[in-house]
Amino acid sequence: ALEELRALGMLKDGTMIGASMVRANLKGARLGGANWSKADLLEANLQATDLYLTILRGARLAGAALQDAEMLYVDLEDADLRGANLRGSDLREANLQGAKIGETKFDENTMLPDRNRWSADTDMERYTNPEHAKFWRSDNPHSPAHPSPQRDGEPTNTNDKTLPPN
């Protein structure tokens, strides 16, 4: 079914905005570049999923299994990640501003937006709370976490012909 959605262009044209995929098994799927803004992925299995450049603004990912997911350049602004499992996930250059991360599971294999590994001492509010004294913003203009203005919820690289390195 996922390949049919891809063939129809539904993963690229915004059709997945607000989609309900509660408890969906998308393990190992290639969803890179899709717009899943405000999608309901509650308790979805997204283990080892390719989410490179995916827009998940305001998405509901509470309780989702995201272990070992490739989440480079993912826009998770205002997403609900409470109770999600992000152990081993790669969040380099991801935008976590406003994301809800209570009880989210990380481990020393989780790569954070600033390219550091998570540790028990990591202050995750540095990535989620714009009022934090050391709030992290990327210096990479391709990153959705770059401080440049966002256009209609789209990441800054939408109209750029040069994609960020994977």
PDB file of C-alpha atoms in Angstrom:
ATOM      1  CA  ALA A   1       0.000   0.000   0.000  1.00  0.00           C
ATOM      2  CA  LEU A   2       2.856   2.368   0.831  1.00  0.00           C
ATOM      3  CA  GLU A   3       4.443   1.877  -2.596  1.00  0.00           C
ATOM      4  CA  GLU A   4       1.059   2.586  -4.207  1.00  0.00           C
ATOM      5  CA  LEU A   5       0.867   5.877  -2.299  1.00  0.00           C
ATOM      6  CA  ARG A   6       4.380   6.697  -3.486  1.00  0.00           C
ATOM      7  CA  ALA A   7       3.555   5.791  -7.106  1.00  0.00           C
ATOM      8  CA  LEU A   8       0.520   8.098  -6.999  1.00  0.00           C
ATOM      9  CA  GLY A   9       2.710  10.907  -5.680  1.00  0.00           C
ATOM     10  CA  MET A  10       0.720  11.107  -2.460  1.00  0.00           C
ATOM     11  CA  LEU A  11       3.827  11.111  -0.271  1.00  0.00           C
ATOM     12  CA  LYS A  12       5.198  14.202  -2.019  1.00  0.00           C
ATOM     13  CA  ASP A  13       2.141  16.329  -2.828  1.00  0.00           C
ATOM     14  CA  GLY A  14       0.920  16.980   0.704  1.00  0.00           C
ATOM     15  CA  THR A  15      -1.885  14.433   0.588  1.00  0.00           C
ATOM     16  CA  MET A  16      -0.601  12.922   3.839  1.00  0.00           C
ATOM     17  CA  ILE A  17      -1.208  16.165   5.748  1.00  0.00           C
ATOM     18  CA  GLY A  18      -3.524  15.272   8.620  1.00  0.00           C
ATOM     19  CA  ALA A  19      -3.591  11.590   7.647  1.00  0.00           C
ATOM     20  CA  SER A  20      -4.668   9.120  10.319  1.00  0.00           C
ATOM     21  CA  MET A  21      -2.212   6.236  10.577  1.00  0.00           C
ATOM     22  CA  VAL A  22      -2.782   5.239  14.217  1.00  0.00           C
ATOM     23  CA  ARG A  23      -0.778   2.106  15.087  1.00  0.00           C
ATOM     24  CA  ALA A  24       0.288   1.731  11.432  1.00  0.00           C
ATOM     25  CA  ASN A  25       3.186  -0.603  10.723  1.00  0.00           C
ATOM     26  CA  LEU A  26       5.572   1.447   8.589  1.00  0.00           C
ATOM     27  CA  LYS A  27       8.703  -0.325   9.787  1.00  0.00           C
ATOM     28  CA  GLY A  28      11.584   0.211   7.375  1.00  0.00           C
ATOM     29  CA  ALA A  29       9.487   2.374   5.017  1.00  0.00           C
ATOM     30  CA  ARG A  30      11.042   5.078   2.853  1.00  0.00           C
ATOM     31  CA  LEU A  31       9.017   8.184   3.646  1.00  0.00           C
ATOM     32  CA  GLY A  32      11.743  10.739   2.976  1.00  0.00           C
ATOM     33  CA  GLY A  33      10.576  14.133   1.767  1.00  0.00           C
ATOM     34  CA  ALA A  34       6.881  13.536   2.487  1.00  0.00           C
ATOM     35  CA  ASN A  35       4.651  16.093   4.185  1.00  0.00           C
ATOM     36  CA  TRP A  36       2.948  14.467   7.188  1.00  0.00           C
ATOM     37  CA  SER A  37       2.090  17.730   8.981  1.00  0.00           C
ATOM     38  CA  LYS A  38      -0.579  17.192  11.657  1.00  0.00           C
ATOM     39  CA  ALA A  39      -0.733  13.479  10.813  1.00  0.00           C
ATOM     40  CA  ASP A  40      -1.895  11.101  13.537  1.00  0.00           C
ATOM     41  CA  LEU A  41       0.829   8.471  13.900  1.00  0.00           C
ATOM     42  CA  LEU A  42      -0.048   7.560  17.488  1.00  0.00           C
ATOM     43  CA  GLU A  43       1.787   4.360  18.492  1.00  0.00           C
ATOM     44  CA  ALA A  44       2.881   3.763  14.878  1.00  0.00           C
ATOM     45  CA  ASN A  45       5.779   1.420  14.175  1.00  0.00           C
ATOM     46  CA  LEU A  46       8.356   3.559  12.377  1.00  0.00           C
ATOM     47  CA  GLN A  47      11.424   1.551  13.363  1.00  0.00           C
ATOM     48  CA  ALA A  48      14.338   1.935  10.945  1.00  0.00           C
ATOM     49  CA  THR A  49      12.185   4.192   8.756  1.00  0.00           C
ATOM     50  CA  ASP A  50      13.774   6.682   6.354  1.00  0.00           C
ATOM     51  CA  LEU A  51      12.254  10.050   7.279  1.00  0.00           C
ATOM     52  CA  TYR A  52      14.996  12.193   5.705  1.00  0.00           C
ATOM     53  CA  LEU A  53      13.612  15.695   4.928  1.00  0.00           C
ATOM     54  CA  THR A  54      10.118  14.740   6.122  1.00  0.00           C
ATOM     55  CA  ILE A  55       7.770  17.416   7.449  1.00  0.00           C
ATOM     56  CA  LEU A  56       6.056  16.276  10.648  1.00  0.00           C
ATOM     57  CA  ARG A  57       4.996  19.667  12.037  1.00  0.00           C
ATOM     58  CA  GLY A  58       2.293  19.226  14.640  1.00  0.00           C
ATOM     59  CA  ALA A  59       2.191  15.473  14.022  1.00  0.00           C
ATOM     60  CA  ARG A  60       0.980  13.178  16.772  1.00  0.00           C
ATOM     61  CA  LEU A  61       3.743  10.606  17.337  1.00  0.00           C
ATOM     62  CA  ALA A  62       3.036   9.819  20.996  1.00  0.00           C
ATOM     63  CA  GLY A  63       4.099   6.272  21.820  1.00  0.00           C
ATOM     64  CA  ALA A  64       5.546   5.726  18.335  1.00  0.00           C
ATOM     65  CA  ALA A  65       8.384   3.247  17.824  1.00  0.00           C
ATOM     66  CA  LEU A  66      11.098   5.283  16.077  1.00  0.00           C
ATOM     67  CA  GLN A  67      14.150   3.234  17.035  1.00  0.00           C
ATOM     68  CA  ASP A  68      16.984   3.536  14.520  1.00  0.00           C
ATOM     69  CA  ALA A  69      14.940   5.884  12.315  1.00  0.00           C
ATOM     70  CA  GLU A  70      16.814   8.156   9.926  1.00  0.00           C
ATOM     71  CA  MET A  71      15.410  11.554  10.858  1.00  0.00           C
ATOM     72  CA  LEU A  72      17.985  13.920   9.361  1.00  0.00           C
ATOM     73  CA  TYR A  73      16.561  17.343   8.480  1.00  0.00           C
ATOM     74  CA  VAL A  74      13.111  16.367   9.804  1.00  0.00           C
ATOM     75  CA  ASP A  75      10.789  19.189  10.812  1.00  0.00           C
ATOM     76  CA  LEU A  76       9.152  18.135  14.097  1.00  0.00           C
ATOM     77  CA  GLU A  77       8.077  21.601  15.210  1.00  0.00           C
ATOM     78  CA  ASP A  78       5.176  21.313  17.685  1.00  0.00           C
ATOM     79  CA  ALA A  79       5.039  17.513  17.220  1.00  0.00           C
ATOM     80  CA  ASP A  80       3.857  15.312  20.084  1.00  0.00           C
ATOM     81  CA  LEU A  81       6.625  12.785  20.785  1.00  0.00           C
ATOM     82  CA  ARG A  82       5.587  11.956  24.354  1.00  0.00           C
ATOM     83  CA  GLY A  83       6.457   8.365  25.160  1.00  0.00           C
ATOM     84  CA  ALA A  84       7.991   7.756  21.715  1.00  0.00           C
ATOM     85  CA  ASN A  85      11.063   5.531  21.469  1.00  0.00           C
ATOM     86  CA  LEU A  86      13.887   7.383  19.718  1.00  0.00           C
ATOM     87  CA  ARG A  87      16.697   5.071  20.780  1.00  0.00           C
ATOM     88  CA  GLY A  88      19.341   4.925  18.068  1.00  0.00           C
ATOM     89  CA  SER A  89      17.590   7.515  15.887  1.00  0.00           C
ATOM     90  CA  ASP A  90      19.523  10.097  13.907  1.00  0.00           C
ATOM     91  CA  LEU A  91      18.055  13.558  14.488  1.00  0.00           C
ATOM     92  CA  ARG A  92      20.896  15.600  12.989  1.00  0.00           C
ATOM     93  CA  GLU A  93      19.675  19.036  11.838  1.00  0.00           C
ATOM     94  CA  ALA A  94      16.096  18.228  12.935  1.00  0.00           C
ATOM     95  CA  ASN A  95      13.810  20.996  14.146  1.00  0.00           C
ATOM     96  CA  LEU A  96      12.377  20.112  17.577  1.00  0.00           C
ATOM     97  CA  GLN A  97      11.111  23.582  18.492  1.00  0.00           C
ATOM     98  CA  GLY A  98       7.927  23.253  20.539  1.00  0.00           C
ATOM     99  CA  ALA A  99       7.976  19.450  20.382  1.00  0.00           C
ATOM    100  CA  LYS A 100       6.484  17.667  23.378  1.00  0.00           C
ATOM    101  CA  ILE A 101       9.032  15.076  24.541  1.00  0.00           C
ATOM    102  CA  GLY A 102       7.937  14.008  28.017  1.00  0.00           C
ATOM    103  CA  GLU A 103       8.793  10.356  28.697  1.00  0.00           C
ATOM    104  CA  THR A 104      10.425  10.054  25.267  1.00  0.00           C
ATOM    105  CA  LYS A 105      13.125   7.377  25.240  1.00  0.00           C
ATOM    106  CA  PHE A 106      16.638   8.215  24.031  1.00  0.00           C
ATOM    107  CA  ASP A 107      19.938   6.364  24.385  1.00  0.00           C
ATOM    108  CA  GLU A 108      23.645   6.976  23.796  1.00  0.00           C
ATOM    109  CA  ASN A 109      23.140   5.962  20.150  1.00  0.00           C
ATOM    110  CA  THR A 110      20.611   8.748  19.560  1.00  0.00           C
ATOM    111  CA  MET A 111      22.207  11.502  17.492  1.00  0.00           C
ATOM    112  CA  LEU A 112      20.834  14.931  18.410  1.00  0.00           C
ATOM    113  CA  PRO A 113      20.168  17.896  16.089  1.00  0.00           C
ATOM    114  CA  ASP A 114      23.512  19.530  16.907  1.00  0.00           C
ATOM    115  CA  ARG A 115      25.378  16.298  16.012  1.00  0.00           C
ATOM    116  CA  ASN A 116      26.070  15.371  19.633  1.00  0.00           C
ATOM    117  CA  ARG A 117      24.965  12.082  21.122  1.00  0.00           C
ATOM    118  CA  TRP A 118      22.283  11.991  23.794  1.00  0.00           C
ATOM    119  CA  SER A 119      23.390  11.332  27.382  1.00  0.00           C
ATOM    120  CA  ALA A 120      21.579  11.235  30.704  1.00  0.00           C
ATOM    121  CA  ASP A 121      22.847  14.798  31.273  1.00  0.00           C
ATOM    122  CA  THR A 122      21.375  16.187  28.041  1.00  0.00           C
ATOM    123  CA  ASP A 123      19.024  19.112  28.557  1.00  0.00           C
ATOM    124  CA  MET A 124      16.473  18.424  25.810  1.00  0.00           C
ATOM    125  CA  GLU A 125      14.756  21.771  26.420  1.00  0.00           C
ATOM    126  CA  ARG A 126      17.753  23.257  24.642  1.00  0.00           C
ATOM    127  CA  TYR A 127      16.224  21.870  21.423  1.00  0.00           C
ATOM    128  CA  THR A 128      12.515  22.301  22.192  1.00  0.00           C
ATOM    129  CA  ASN A 129      12.123  25.528  24.167  1.00  0.00           C
ATOM    130  CA  PRO A 130      12.899  28.768  22.284  1.00  0.00           C
ATOM    131  CA  GLU A 131      13.020  30.598  25.632  1.00  0.00           C
ATOM    132  CA  HIS A 132      15.943  28.421  26.798  1.00  0.00           C
ATOM    133  CA  ALA A 133      19.136  30.446  27.340  1.00  0.00           C
ATOM    134  CA  LYS A 134      21.065  28.039  25.073  1.00  0.00           C
ATOM    135  CA  PHE A 135      18.282  27.239  22.581  1.00  0.00           C
ATOM    136  CA  TRP A 136      19.853  25.460  19.609  1.00  0.00           C
ATOM    137  CA  ARG A 137      19.404  26.735  16.074  1.00  0.00           C
ATOM    138  CA  SER A 138      21.312  25.360  13.116  1.00  0.00           C
ATOM    139  CA  ASP A 139      23.803  27.408  11.132  1.00  0.00           C
ATOM    140  CA  ASN A 140      23.007  25.218   8.102  1.00  0.00           C
ATOM    141  CA  PRO A 141      20.594  27.102   5.800  1.00  0.00           C
ATOM    142  CA  HIS A 142      19.165  23.771   4.543  1.00  0.00           C
ATOM    143  CA  SER A 143      18.075  22.732   8.024  1.00  0.00           C
ATOM    144  CA  PRO A 144      14.467  23.212   9.168  1.00  0.00           C
ATOM    145  CA  ALA A 145      16.095  24.356  12.437  1.00  0.00           C
ATOM    146  CA  HIS A 146      17.860  27.258  10.709  1.00  0.00           C
ATOM    147  CA  PRO A 147      16.666  30.643  12.049  1.00  0.00           C
ATOM    148  CA  SER A 148      15.659  31.915   8.592  1.00  0.00           C
ATOM    149  CA  PRO A 149      11.939  32.571   8.036  1.00  0.00           C
ATOM    150  CA  GLN A 150       9.798  29.519   7.284  1.00  0.00           C
ATOM    151  CA  ARG A 151       7.299  29.691   4.426  1.00  0.00           C
ATOM    152  CA  ASP A 152       3.815  28.314   5.115  1.00  0.00           C
ATOM    153  CA  GLY A 153       5.124  25.478   7.255  1.00  0.00           C
ATOM    154  CA  GLU A 154       7.541  24.346   4.563  1.00  0.00           C
ATOM    155  CA  PRO A 155      11.184  23.667   5.437  1.00  0.00           C
ATOM    156  CA  THR A 156      13.656  26.237   4.171  1.00  0.00           C
ATOM    157  CA  ASN A 157      15.034  23.845   1.547  1.00  0.00           C
ATOM    158  CA  THR A 158      11.735  23.350  -0.338  1.00  0.00           C
ATOM    159  CA  ASN A 159      12.595  25.678  -3.208  1.00  0.00           C
ATOM    160  CA  ASP A 160      16.323  25.041  -3.105  1.00  0.00           C
ATOM    161  CA  LYS A 161      17.651  22.824  -5.869  1.00  0.00           C
ATOM    162  CA  THR A 162      20.593  21.759  -3.691  1.00  0.00           C
ATOM    163  CA  LEU A 163      19.474  19.196  -1.142  1.00  0.00           C
ATOM    164  CA  PRO A 164      21.355  18.820   2.120  1.00  0.00           C
ATOM    165  CA  PRO A 165      23.760  15.896   2.394  1.00  0.00           C
ATOM    166  CA  ASN A 166      22.225  12.640   3.600  1.00  0.00           C
TER     167      ASN A 166
END
